[in-house]
Structure formats: C-alpha cells, structure tokens
Coordinates of C-alpha atoms in Angstrom, one line a residue:
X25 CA -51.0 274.1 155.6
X26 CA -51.2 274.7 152.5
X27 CA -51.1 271.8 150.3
X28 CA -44.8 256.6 150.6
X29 CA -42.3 257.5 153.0
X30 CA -39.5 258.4 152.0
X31 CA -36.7 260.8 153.2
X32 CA -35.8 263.7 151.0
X33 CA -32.4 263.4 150.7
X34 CA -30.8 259.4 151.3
X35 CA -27.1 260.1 152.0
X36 CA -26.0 256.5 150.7
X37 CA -27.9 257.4 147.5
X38 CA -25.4 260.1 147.1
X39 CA -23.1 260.3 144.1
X40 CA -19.5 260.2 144.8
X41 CA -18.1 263.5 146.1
X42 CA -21.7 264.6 148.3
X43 CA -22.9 265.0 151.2
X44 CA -25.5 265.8 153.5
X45 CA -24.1 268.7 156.1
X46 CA -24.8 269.3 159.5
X47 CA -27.3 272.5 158.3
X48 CA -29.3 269.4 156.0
X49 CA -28.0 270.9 152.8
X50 CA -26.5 268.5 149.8
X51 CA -23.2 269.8 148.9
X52 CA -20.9 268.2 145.8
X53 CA -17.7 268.7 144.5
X54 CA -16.6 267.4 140.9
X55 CA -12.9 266.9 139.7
X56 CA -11.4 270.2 138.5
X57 CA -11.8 270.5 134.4
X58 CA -14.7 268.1 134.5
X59 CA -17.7 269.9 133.0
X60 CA -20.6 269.6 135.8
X61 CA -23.5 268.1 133.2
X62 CA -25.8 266.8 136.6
X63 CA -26.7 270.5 137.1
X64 CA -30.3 271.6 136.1
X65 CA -29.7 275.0 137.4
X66 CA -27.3 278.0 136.2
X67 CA -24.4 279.0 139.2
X68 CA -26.7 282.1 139.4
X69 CA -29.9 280.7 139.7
X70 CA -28.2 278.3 142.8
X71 CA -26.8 281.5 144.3
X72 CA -29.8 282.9 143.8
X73 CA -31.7 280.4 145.8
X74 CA -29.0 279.8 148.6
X75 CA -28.7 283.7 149.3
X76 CA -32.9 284.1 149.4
X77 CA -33.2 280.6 152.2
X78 CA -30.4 282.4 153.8
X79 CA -31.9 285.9 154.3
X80 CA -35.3 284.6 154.6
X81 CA -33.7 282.0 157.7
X82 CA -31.6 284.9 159.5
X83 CA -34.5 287.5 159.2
X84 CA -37.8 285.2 160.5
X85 CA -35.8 282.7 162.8
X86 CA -37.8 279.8 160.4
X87 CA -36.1 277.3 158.4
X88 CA -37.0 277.8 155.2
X89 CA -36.3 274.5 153.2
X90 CA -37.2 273.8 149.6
X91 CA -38.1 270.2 147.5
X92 CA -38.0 269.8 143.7
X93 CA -38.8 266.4 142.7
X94 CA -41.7 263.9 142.1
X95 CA -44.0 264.1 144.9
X96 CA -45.7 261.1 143.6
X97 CA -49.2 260.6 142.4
X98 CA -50.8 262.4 145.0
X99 CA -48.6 265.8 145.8
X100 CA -50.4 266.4 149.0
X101 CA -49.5 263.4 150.8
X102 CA -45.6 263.5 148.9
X103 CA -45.2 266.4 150.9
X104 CA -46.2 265.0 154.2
X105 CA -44.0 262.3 154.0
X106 CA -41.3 264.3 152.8
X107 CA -41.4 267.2 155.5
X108 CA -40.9 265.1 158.7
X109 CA -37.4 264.3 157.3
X110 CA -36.7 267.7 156.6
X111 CA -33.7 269.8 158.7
X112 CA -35.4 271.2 161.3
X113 CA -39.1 270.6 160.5
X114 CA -40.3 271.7 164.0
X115 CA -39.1 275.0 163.0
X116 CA -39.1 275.0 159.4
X117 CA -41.0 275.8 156.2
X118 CA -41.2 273.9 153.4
X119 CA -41.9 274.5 149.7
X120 CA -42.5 271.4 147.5
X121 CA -42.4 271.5 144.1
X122 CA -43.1 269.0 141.8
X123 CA -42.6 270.7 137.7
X124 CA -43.7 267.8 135.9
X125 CA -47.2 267.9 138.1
X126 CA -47.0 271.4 138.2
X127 CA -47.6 271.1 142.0
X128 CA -46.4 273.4 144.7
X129 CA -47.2 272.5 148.1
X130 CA -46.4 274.5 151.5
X131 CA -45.9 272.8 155.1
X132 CA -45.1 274.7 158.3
X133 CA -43.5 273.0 161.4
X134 CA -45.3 273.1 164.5
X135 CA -43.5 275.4 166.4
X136 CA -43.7 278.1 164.1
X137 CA -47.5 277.2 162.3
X138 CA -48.9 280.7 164.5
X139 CA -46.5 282.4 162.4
X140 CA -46.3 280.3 159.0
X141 CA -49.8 280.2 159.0
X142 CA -52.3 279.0 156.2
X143 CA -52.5 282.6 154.6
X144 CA -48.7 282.7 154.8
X145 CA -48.3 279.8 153.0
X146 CA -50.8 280.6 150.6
X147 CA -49.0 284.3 149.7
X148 CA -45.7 281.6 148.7
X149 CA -48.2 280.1 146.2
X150 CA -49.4 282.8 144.8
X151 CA -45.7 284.4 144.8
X152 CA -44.7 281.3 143.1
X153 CA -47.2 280.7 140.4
X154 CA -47.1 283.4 138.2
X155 CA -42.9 283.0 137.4
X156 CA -43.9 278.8 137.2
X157 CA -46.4 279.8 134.3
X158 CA -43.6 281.4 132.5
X159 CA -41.2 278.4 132.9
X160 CA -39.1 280.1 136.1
X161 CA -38.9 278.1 138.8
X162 CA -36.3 279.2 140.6
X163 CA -37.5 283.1 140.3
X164 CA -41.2 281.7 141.1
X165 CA -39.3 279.8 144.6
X166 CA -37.2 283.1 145.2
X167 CA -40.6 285.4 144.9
X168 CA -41.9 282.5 147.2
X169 CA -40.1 282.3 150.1
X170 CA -39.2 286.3 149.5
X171 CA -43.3 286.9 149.7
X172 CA -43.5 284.5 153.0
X173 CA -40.8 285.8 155.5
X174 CA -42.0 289.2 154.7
X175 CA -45.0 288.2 156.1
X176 CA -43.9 286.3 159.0
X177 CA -41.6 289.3 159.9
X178 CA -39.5 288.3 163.5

C-alpha cells in the first residue's frame, strides 16, 4: 500500500493512570485540578479525531487506526513493523505519520486490501498533505481518513 520491531503502543511503557482498551485505544486520566501538560493536541482537535475513526469505522466496516511518532530512519519499513501490532490489522487501515520526517504512510489489512486499495490509500495522502503543509496535522489526518472511507463506501 501506499508507503525494528516494535509494537505501537507497550502497555508497561504506560504512564501512571493509562491503558490500552479492549478496542486498542490508549486512554489516561490525570488527578482533578492538575493541569494536563503531556497533551500535544487541543480537547477539540482529539474529539475531532476520535469522532472522524469512529464514523469512518461504523460507515466502511474497516478499522481505521492512526500512528504519530518516529517511524525511524526509513518510514516505509517503520510502518511495517508498526502495523502488525495494530488493533485489528487484518481488517484495518492505518495512517502513519511521522512530522519531524514529514512522512505519511498508508497500510491496508489483508482482508480489506480489495477495498483499501493502493488508489485508496493514495486519496488519504493527498487528503492529508495539503493541511500538513500548513502546519495541521490533525485537520490533514481528519481530511485523510474522511477522503478514504468515502471511497471505500460499505
């Protein structure tokens, strides 16, 4: 698809207060009146993002799963060893995004690469790019996975 091992997300690497749920989300909780300083995203932008996987996941029947870190030195083969380890990566999409390389990279599971598709995966990149240019990633991964389960329909 379109374009180490390591799993994303190590639950004993965890901070205090998180965990991994059943669905393969992180979800945290801080101590009431303690100013949340670990958060590189606004509430809105996060709501923003959980509201777009969740329509995109309901309407296509595809998990859509998304990555923002280092993918290493080569982004390509980050992904790879990323997207095994991924909820539901038989059935899922993932977008992988590392800012500082300013690298995107799509991966569709097997059972739903006739759907997710290289052109598929390619209309998330170019859906993507234009709001990472202007410093927006989480509009350019909105726009993203918005752009691919149009395409993939149900």
């Amino acid at each position: 698809m379109a374009s180490s091992k390591w799993p994303a997300v190590v639950e004993a690497d965890l901070p205090h207060g998180y965990v991994v749920t059943t669905s393969g989300r992180v979800s945290g909780v801080h101590e009431a009146g303690d100013v949340f300083k670990e958060a590189p995203f606004s509430d809105d932008e996060r709501l923003a993002m959980d509201n777009v996987l969740t329509e995109a996941t309901r309407a296509t029947k595809v998990r859509f799963n998304v990555y923002i870190g280092d993918l290493g030195a080569d982004p390509a083969a980050g992904a790879d060893a990323i997207f095994p380890n991924t909820p539901e990566a038989t059935r899922s999409v993932l977008i992988a995004v590392s800012p500082n390389d300013k690298a995107i990279e799509v991966r569709s599971g097997r059972e739903v690469a006739d759907r997710a598709n290289d052109r598929v995966c390619q209309l998330g990149v170019t859906a993507a790019s234009s709001s990472f240019r202007q410093g927006q990633l989480i509009d350019g991964l909105v726009s993203a996975v918005r752009v691919m389960a149009a395409a993939i329909g149900r």
